[in-house]
mmCIF file with all atom_site columns, C-alpha atoms in Angstrom:
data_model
loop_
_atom_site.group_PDB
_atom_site.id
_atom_site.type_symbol
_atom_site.label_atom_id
_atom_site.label_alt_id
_atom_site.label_comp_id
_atom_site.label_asym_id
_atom_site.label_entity_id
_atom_site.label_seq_id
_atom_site.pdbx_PDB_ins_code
_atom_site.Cartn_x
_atom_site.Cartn_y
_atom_site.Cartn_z
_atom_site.occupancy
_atom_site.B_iso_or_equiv
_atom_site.pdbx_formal_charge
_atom_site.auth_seq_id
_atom_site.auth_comp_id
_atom_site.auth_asym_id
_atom_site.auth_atom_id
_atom_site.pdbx_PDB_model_num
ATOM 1   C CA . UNK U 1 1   ? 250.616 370.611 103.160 1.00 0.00 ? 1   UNK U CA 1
ATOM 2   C CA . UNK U 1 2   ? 248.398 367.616 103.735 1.00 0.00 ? 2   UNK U CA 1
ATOM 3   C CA . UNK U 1 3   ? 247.300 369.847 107.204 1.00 0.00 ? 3   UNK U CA 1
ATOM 4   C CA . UNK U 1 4   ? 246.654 372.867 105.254 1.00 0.00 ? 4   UNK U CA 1
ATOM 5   C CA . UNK U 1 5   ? 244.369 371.440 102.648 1.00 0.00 ? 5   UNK U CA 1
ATOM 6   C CA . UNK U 1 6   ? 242.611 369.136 105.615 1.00 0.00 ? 6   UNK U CA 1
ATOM 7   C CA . UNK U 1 7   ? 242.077 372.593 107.532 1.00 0.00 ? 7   UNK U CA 1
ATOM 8   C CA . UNK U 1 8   ? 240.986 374.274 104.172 1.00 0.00 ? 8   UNK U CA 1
ATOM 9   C CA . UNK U 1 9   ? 238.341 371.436 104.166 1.00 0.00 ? 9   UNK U CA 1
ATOM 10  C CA . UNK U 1 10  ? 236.469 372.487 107.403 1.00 0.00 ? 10  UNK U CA 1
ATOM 11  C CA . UNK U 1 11  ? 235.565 375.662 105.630 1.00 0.00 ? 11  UNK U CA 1
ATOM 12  C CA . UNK U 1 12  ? 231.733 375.642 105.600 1.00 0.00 ? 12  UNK U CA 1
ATOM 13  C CA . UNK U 1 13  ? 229.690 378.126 103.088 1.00 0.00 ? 13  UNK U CA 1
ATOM 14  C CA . UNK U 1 14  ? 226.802 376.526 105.286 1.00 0.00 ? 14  UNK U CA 1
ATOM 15  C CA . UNK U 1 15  ? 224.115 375.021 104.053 1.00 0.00 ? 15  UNK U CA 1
ATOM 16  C CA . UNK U 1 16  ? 222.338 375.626 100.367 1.00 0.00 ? 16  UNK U CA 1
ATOM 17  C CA . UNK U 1 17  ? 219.037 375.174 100.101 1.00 0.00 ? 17  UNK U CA 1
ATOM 18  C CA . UNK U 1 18  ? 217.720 376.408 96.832  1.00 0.00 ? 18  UNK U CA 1
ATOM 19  C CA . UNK U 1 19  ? 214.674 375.929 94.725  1.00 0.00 ? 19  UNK U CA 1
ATOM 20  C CA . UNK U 1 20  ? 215.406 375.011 91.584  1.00 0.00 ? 20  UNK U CA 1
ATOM 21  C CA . UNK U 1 21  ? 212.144 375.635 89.952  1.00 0.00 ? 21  UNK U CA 1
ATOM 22  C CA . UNK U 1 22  ? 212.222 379.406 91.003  1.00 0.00 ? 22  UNK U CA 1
ATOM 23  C CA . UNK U 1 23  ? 216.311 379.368 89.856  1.00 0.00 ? 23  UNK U CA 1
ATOM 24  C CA . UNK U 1 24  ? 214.948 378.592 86.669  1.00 0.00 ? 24  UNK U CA 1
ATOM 25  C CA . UNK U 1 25  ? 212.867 381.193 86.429  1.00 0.00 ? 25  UNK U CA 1
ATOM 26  C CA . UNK U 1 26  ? 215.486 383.852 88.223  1.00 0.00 ? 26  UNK U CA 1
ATOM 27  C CA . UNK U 1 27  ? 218.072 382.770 85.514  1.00 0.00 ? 27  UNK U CA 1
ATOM 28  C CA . UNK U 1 28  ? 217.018 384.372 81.874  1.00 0.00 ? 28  UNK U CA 1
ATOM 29  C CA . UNK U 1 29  ? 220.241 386.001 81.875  1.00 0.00 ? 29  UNK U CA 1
ATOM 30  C CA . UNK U 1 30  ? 222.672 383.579 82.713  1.00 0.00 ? 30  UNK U CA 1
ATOM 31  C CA . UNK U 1 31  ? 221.221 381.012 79.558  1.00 0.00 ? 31  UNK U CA 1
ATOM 32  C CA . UNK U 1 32  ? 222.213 383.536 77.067  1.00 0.00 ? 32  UNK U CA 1
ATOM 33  C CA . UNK U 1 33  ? 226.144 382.190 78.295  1.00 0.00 ? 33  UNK U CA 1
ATOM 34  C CA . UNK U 1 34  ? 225.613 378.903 80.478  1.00 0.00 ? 34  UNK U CA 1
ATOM 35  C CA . UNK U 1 35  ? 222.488 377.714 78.566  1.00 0.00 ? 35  UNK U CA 1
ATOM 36  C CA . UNK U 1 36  ? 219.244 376.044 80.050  1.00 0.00 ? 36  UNK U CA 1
ATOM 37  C CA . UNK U 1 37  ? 221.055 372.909 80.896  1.00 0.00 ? 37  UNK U CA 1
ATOM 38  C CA . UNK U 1 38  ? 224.546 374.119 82.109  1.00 0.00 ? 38  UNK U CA 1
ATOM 39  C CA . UNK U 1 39  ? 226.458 373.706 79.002  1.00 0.00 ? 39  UNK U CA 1
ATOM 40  C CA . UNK U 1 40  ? 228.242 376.822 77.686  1.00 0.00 ? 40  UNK U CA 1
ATOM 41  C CA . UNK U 1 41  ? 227.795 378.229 74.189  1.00 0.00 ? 41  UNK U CA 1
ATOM 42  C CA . UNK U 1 42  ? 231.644 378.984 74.245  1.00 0.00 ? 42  UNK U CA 1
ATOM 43  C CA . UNK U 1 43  ? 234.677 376.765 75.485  1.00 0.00 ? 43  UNK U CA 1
ATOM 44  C CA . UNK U 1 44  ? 236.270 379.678 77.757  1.00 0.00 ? 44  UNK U CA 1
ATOM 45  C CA . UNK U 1 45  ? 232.722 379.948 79.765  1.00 0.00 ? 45  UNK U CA 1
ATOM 46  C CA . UNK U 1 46  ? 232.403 377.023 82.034  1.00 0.00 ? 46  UNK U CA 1
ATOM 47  C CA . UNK U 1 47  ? 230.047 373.872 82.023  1.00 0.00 ? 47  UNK U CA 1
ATOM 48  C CA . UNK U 1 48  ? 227.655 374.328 85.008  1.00 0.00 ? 48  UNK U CA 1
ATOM 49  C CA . UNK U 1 49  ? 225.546 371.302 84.883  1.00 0.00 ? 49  UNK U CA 1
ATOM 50  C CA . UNK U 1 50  ? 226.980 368.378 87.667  1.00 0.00 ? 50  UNK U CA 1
ATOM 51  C CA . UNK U 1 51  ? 228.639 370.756 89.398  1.00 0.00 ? 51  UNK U CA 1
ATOM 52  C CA . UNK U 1 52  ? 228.633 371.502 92.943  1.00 0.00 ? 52  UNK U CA 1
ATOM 53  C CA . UNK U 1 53  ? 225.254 372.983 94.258  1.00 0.00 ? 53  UNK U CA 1
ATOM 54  C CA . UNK U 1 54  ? 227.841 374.662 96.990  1.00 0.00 ? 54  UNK U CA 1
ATOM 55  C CA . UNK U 1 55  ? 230.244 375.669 94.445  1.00 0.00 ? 55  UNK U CA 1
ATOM 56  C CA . UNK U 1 56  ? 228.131 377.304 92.582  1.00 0.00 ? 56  UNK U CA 1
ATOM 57  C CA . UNK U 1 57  ? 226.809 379.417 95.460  1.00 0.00 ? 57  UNK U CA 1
ATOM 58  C CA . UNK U 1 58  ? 230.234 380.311 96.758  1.00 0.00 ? 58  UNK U CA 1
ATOM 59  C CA . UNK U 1 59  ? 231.200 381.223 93.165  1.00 0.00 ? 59  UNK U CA 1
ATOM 60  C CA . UNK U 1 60  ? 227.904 383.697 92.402  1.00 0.00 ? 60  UNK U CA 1
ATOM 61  C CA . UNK U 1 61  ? 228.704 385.052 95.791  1.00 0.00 ? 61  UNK U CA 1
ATOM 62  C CA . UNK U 1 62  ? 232.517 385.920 95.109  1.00 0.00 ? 62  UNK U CA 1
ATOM 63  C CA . UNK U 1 63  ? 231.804 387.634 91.623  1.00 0.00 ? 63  UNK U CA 1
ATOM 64  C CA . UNK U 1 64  ? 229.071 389.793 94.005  1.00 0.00 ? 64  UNK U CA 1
ATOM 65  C CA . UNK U 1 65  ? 231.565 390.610 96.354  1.00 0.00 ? 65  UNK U CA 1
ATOM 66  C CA . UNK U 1 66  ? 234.463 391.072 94.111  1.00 0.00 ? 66  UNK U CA 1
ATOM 67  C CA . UNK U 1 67  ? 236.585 388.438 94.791  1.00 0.00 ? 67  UNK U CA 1
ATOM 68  C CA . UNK U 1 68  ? 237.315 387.501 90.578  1.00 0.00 ? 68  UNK U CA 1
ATOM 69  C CA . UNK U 1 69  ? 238.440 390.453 88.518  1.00 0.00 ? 69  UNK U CA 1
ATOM 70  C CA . UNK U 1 70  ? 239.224 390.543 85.219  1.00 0.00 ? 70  UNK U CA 1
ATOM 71  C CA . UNK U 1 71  ? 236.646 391.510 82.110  1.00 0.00 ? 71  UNK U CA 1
ATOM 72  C CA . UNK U 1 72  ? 234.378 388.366 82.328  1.00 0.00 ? 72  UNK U CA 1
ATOM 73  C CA . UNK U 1 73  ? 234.318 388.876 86.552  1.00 0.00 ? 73  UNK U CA 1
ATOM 74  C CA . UNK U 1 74  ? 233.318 392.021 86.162  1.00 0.00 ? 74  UNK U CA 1
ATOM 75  C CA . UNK U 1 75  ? 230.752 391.008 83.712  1.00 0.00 ? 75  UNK U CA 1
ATOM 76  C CA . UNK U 1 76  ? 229.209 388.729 86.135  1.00 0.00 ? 76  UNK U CA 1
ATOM 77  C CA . UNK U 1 77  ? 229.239 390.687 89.237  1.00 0.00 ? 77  UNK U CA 1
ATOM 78  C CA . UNK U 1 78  ? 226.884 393.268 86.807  1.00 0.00 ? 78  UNK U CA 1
ATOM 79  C CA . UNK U 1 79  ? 224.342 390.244 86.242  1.00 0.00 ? 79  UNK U CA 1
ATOM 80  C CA . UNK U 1 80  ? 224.581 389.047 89.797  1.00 0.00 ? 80  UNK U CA 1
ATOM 81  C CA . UNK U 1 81  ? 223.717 392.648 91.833  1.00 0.00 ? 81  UNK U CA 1
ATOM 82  C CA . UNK U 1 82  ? 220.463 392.600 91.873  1.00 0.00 ? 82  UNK U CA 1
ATOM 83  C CA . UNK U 1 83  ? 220.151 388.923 92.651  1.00 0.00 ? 83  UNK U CA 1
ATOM 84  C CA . UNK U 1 84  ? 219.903 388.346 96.880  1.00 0.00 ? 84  UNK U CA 1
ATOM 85  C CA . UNK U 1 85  ? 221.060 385.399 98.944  1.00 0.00 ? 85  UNK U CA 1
ATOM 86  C CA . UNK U 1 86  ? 218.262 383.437 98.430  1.00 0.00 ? 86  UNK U CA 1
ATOM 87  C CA . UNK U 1 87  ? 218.241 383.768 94.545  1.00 0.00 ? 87  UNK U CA 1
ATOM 88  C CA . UNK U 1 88  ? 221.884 382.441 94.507  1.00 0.00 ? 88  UNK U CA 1
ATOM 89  C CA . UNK U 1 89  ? 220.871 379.627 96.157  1.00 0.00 ? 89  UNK U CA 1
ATOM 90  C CA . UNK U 1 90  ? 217.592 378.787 93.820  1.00 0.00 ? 90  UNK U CA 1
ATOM 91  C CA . UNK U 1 91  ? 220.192 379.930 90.565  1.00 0.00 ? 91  UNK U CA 1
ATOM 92  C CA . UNK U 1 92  ? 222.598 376.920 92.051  1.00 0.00 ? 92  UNK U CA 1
ATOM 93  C CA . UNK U 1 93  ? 219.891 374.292 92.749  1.00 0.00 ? 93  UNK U CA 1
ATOM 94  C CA . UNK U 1 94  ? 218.988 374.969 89.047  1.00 0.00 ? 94  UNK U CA 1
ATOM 95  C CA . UNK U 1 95  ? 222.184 374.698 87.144  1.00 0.00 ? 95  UNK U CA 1
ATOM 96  C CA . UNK U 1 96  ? 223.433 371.489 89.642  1.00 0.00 ? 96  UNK U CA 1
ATOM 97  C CA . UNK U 1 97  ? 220.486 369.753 88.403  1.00 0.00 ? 97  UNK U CA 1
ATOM 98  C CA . UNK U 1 98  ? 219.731 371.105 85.120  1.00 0.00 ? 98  UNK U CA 1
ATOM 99  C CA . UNK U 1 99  ? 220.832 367.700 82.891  1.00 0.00 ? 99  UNK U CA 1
ATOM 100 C CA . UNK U 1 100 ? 217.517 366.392 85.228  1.00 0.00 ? 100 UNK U CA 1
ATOM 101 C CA . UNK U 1 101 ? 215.634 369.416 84.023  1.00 0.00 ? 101 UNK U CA 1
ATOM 102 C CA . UNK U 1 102 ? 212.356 369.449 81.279  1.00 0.00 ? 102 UNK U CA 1
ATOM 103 C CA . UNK U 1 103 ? 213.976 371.225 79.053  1.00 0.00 ? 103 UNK U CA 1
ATOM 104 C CA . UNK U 1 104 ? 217.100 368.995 78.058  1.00 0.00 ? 104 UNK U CA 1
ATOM 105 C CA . UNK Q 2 1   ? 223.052 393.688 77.467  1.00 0.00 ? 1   UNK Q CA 1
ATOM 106 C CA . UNK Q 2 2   ? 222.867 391.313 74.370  1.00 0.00 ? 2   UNK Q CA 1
ATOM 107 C CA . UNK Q 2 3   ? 225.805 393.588 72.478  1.00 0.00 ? 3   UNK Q CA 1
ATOM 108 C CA . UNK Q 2 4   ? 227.791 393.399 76.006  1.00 0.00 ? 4   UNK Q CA 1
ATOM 109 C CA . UNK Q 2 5   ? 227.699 389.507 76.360  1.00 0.00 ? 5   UNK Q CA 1
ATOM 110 C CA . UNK Q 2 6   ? 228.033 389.147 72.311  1.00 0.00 ? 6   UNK Q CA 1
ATOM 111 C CA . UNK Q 2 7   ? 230.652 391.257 72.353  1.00 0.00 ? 7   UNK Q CA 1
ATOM 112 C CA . UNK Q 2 8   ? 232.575 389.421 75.351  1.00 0.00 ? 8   UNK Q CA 1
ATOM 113 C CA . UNK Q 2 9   ? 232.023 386.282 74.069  1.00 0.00 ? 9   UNK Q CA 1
ATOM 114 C CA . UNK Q 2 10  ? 234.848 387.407 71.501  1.00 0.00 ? 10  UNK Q CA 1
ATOM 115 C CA . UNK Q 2 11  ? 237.298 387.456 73.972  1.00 0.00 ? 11  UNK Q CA 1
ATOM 116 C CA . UNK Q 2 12  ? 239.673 384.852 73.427  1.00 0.00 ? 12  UNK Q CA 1
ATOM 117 C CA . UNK Q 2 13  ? 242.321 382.366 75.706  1.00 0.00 ? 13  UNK Q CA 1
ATOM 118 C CA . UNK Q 2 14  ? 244.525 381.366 72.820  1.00 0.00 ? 14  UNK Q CA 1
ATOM 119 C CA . UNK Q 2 15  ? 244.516 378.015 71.738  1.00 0.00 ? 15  UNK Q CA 1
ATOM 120 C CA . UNK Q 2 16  ? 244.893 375.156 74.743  1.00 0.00 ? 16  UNK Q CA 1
ATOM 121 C CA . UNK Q 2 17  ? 247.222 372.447 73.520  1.00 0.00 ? 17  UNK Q CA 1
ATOM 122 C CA . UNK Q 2 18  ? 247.498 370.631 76.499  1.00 0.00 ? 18  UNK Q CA 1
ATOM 123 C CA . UNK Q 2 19  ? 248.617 366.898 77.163  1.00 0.00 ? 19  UNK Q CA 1
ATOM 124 C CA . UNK Q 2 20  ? 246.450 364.402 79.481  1.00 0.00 ? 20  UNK Q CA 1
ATOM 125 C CA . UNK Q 2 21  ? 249.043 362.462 79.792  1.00 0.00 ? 21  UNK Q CA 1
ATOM 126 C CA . UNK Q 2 22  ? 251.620 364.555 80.940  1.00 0.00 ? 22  UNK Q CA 1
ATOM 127 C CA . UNK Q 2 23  ? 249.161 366.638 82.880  1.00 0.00 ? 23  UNK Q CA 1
ATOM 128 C CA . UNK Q 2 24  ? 248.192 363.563 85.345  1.00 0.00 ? 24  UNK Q CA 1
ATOM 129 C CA . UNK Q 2 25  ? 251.966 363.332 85.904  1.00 0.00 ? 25  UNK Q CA 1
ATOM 130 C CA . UNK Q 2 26  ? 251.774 367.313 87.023  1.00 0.00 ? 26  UNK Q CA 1
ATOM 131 C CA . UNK Q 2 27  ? 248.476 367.197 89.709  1.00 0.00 ? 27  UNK Q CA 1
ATOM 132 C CA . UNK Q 2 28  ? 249.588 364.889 92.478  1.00 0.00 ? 28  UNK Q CA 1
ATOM 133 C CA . UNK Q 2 29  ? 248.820 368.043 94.838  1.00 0.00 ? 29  UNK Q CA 1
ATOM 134 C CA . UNK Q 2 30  ? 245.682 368.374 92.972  1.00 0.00 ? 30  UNK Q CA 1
ATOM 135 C CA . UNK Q 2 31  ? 244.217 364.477 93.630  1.00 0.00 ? 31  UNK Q CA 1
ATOM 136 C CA . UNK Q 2 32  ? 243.818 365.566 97.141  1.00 0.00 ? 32  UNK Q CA 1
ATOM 137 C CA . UNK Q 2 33  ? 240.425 367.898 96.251  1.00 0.00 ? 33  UNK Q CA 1
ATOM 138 C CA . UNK Q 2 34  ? 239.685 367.031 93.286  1.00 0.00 ? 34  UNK Q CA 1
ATOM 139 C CA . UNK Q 2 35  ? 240.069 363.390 92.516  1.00 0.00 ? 35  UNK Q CA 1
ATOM 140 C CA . UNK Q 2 36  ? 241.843 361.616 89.663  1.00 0.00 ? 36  UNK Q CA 1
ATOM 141 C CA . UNK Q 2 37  ? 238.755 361.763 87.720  1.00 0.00 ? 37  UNK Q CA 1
ATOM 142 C CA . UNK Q 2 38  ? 238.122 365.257 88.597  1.00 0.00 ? 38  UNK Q CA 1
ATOM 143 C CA . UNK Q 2 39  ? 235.004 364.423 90.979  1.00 0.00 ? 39  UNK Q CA 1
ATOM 144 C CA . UNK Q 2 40  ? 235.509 366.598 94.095  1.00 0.00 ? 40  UNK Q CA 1
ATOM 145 C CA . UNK Q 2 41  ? 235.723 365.351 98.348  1.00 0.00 ? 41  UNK Q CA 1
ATOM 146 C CA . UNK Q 2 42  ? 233.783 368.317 99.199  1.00 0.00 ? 42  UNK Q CA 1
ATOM 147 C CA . UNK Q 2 43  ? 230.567 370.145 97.827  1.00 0.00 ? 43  UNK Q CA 1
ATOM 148 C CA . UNK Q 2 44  ? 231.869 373.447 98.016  1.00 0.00 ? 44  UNK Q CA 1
ATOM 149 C CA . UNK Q 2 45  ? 234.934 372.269 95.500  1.00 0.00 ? 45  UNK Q CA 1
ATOM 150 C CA . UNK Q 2 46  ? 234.256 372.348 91.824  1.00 0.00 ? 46  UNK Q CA 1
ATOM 151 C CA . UNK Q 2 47  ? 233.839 368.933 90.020  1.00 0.00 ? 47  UNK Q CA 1
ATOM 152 C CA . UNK Q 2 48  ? 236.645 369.489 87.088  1.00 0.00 ? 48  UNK Q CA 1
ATOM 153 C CA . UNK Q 2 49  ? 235.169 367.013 84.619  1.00 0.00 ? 49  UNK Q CA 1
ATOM 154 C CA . UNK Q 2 50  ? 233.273 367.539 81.526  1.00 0.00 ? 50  UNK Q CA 1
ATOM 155 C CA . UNK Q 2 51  ? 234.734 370.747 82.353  1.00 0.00 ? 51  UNK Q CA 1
ATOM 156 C CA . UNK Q 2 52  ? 236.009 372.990 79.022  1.00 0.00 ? 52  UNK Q CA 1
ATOM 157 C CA . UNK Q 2 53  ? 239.500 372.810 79.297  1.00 0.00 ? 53  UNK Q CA 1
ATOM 158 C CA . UNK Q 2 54  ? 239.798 376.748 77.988  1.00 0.00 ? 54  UNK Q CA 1
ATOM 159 C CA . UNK Q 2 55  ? 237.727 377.768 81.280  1.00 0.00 ? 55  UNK Q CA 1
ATOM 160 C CA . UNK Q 2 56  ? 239.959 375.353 83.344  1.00 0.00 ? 56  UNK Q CA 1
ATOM 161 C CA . UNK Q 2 57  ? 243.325 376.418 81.706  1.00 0.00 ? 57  UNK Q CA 1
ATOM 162 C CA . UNK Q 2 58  ? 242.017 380.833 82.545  1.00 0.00 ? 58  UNK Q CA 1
ATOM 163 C CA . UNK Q 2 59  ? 240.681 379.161 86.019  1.00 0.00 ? 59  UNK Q CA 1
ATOM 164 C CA . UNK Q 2 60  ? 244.023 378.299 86.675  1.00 0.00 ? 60  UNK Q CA 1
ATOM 165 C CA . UNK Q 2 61  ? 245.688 381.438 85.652  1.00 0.00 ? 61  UNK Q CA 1
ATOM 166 C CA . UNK Q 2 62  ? 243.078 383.897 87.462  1.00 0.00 ? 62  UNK Q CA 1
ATOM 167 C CA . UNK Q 2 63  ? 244.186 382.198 90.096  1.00 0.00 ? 63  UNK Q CA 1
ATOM 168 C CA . UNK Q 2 64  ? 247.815 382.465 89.407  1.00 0.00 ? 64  UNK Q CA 1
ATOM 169 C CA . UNK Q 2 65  ? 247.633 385.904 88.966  1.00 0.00 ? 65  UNK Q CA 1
ATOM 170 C CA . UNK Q 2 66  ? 245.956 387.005 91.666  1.00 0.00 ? 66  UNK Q CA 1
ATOM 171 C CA . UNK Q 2 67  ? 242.399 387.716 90.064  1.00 0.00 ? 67  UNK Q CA 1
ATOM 172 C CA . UNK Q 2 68  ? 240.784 385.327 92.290  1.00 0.00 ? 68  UNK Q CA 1
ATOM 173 C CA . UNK Q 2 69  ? 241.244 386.317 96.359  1.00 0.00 ? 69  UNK Q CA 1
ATOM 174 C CA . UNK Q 2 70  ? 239.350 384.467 99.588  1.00 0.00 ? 70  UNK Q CA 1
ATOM 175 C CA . UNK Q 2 71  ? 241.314 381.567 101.140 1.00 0.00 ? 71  UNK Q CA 1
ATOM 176 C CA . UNK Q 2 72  ? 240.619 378.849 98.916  1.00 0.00 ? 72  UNK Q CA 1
ATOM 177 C CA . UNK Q 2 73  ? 241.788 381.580 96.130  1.00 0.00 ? 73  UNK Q CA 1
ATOM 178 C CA . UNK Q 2 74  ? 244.790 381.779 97.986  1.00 0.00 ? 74  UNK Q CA 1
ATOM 179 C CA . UNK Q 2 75  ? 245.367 378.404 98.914  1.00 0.00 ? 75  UNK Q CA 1
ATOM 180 C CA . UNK Q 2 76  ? 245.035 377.658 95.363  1.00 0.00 ? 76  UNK Q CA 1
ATOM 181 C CA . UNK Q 2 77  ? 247.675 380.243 93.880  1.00 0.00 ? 77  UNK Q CA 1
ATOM 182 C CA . UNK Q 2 78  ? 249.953 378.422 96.271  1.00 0.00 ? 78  UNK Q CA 1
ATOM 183 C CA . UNK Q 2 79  ? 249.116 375.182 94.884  1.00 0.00 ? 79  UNK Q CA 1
ATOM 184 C CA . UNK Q 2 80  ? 249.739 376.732 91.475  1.00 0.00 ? 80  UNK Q CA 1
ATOM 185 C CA . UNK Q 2 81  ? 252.467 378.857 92.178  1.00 0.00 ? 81  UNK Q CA 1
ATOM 186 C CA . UNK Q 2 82  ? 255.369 376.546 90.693  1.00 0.00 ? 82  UNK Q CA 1
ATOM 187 C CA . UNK Q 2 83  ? 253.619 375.577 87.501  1.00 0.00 ? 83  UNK Q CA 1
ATOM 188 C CA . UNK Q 2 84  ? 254.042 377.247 84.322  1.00 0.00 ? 84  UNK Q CA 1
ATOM 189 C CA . UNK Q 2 85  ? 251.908 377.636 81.518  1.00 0.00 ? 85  UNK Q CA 1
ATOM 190 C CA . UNK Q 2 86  ? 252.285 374.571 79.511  1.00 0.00 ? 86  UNK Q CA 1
ATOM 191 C CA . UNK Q 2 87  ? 251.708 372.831 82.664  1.00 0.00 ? 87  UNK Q CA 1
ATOM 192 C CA . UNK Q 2 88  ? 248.738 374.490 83.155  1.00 0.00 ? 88  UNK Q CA 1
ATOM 193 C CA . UNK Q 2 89  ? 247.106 373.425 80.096  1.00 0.00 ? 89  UNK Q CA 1
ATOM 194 C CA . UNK Q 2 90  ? 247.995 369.667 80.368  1.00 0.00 ? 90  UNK Q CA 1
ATOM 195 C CA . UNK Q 2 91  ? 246.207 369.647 83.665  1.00 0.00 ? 91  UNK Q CA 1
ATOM 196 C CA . UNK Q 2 92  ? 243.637 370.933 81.826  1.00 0.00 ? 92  UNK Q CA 1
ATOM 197 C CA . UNK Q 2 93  ? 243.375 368.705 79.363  1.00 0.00 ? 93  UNK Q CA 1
ATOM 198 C CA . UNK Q 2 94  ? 243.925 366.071 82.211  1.00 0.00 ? 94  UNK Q CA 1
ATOM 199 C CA . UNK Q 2 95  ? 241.047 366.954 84.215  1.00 0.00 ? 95  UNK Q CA 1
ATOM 200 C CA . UNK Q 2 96  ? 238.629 367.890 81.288  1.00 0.00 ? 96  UNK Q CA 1
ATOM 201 C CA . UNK Q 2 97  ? 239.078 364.398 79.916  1.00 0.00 ? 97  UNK Q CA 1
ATOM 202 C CA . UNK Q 2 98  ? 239.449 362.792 83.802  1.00 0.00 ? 98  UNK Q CA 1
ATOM 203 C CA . UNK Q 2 99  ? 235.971 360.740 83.335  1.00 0.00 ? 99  UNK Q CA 1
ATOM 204 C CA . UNK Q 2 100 ? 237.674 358.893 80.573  1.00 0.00 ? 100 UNK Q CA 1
ATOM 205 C CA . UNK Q 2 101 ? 241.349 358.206 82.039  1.00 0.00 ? 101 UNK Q CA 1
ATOM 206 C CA . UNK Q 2 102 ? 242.326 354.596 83.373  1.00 0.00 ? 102 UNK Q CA 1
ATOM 207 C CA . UNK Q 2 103 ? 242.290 355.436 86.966  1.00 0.00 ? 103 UNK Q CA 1
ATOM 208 C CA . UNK Q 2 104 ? 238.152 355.727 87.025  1.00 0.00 ? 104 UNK Q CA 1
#
């Protein structure tokens, strides 16, 4: 098992590079759910603030590409498909950082 | 939109009744990603801390169930796979409350 995970590891969703001044601006939908500093407004949404710049990317990207179903999945992949590469990344630098942010 | 979001916001878990306790005595396959206090090795793992233990408790089930696919989806359902529900939920409330266990 120990291999597996190790192995698992390696994976690389390459390298993030987002602005988050422009996420914050490219983000007036998600507030309305994950508010402007990555807290939710309901206990079943999740906290976004400290979390993984990468994660977050690799997360936006498999609600685009379908990889979570279910109501709420679905939900997000509708506020993510107009949003490109590049947006995901700024959205991420934004909510990884957004205790830091001006308007906490 | 605002009706849509409002009206999925409704949508409910169930009450999470988990136990810390018990659920650090359930993760030892989870330490290996995601720490004892729920800080992650690698940035494109999520941190689990802070985390609301409703969205970790579904997290845990989407993935059970098959709602979440890619390999780390997969990897995880595997992880999962011998864990029932009231296991579930104490690792929830394990790694929700991880920042404020006596292993950090």
């Amino acid at each position: 098992m120990y291999n597996y995970i190790f192995l698992l590891s390696l994976i690389s969703f390459g390298a993030i590079s987002g602005d988050a001044k422009l996420g914050q601006m490219k983000s007036p939908s998600c507030v309305y759910c994950h508010g402007t500093t990555g807290e939710a407004i309901n206990s079943t949404y999740p906290n976004l603030d400290m979390q993984n710049e990468g994660y977050l990317y690799s997360s936006m990207k498999a609600y685009q590409n379908g990889e979570r179903t279910g109501p709420l999945a679905l939900m997000m992949k509708a506020q993510l498909q107009r949003l490109n590469d590049q947006d995901l990344k700024d959205i991420a630098a934004f909510y990884a950082n957004a205790s830091n942010n001006e308007n906490k």
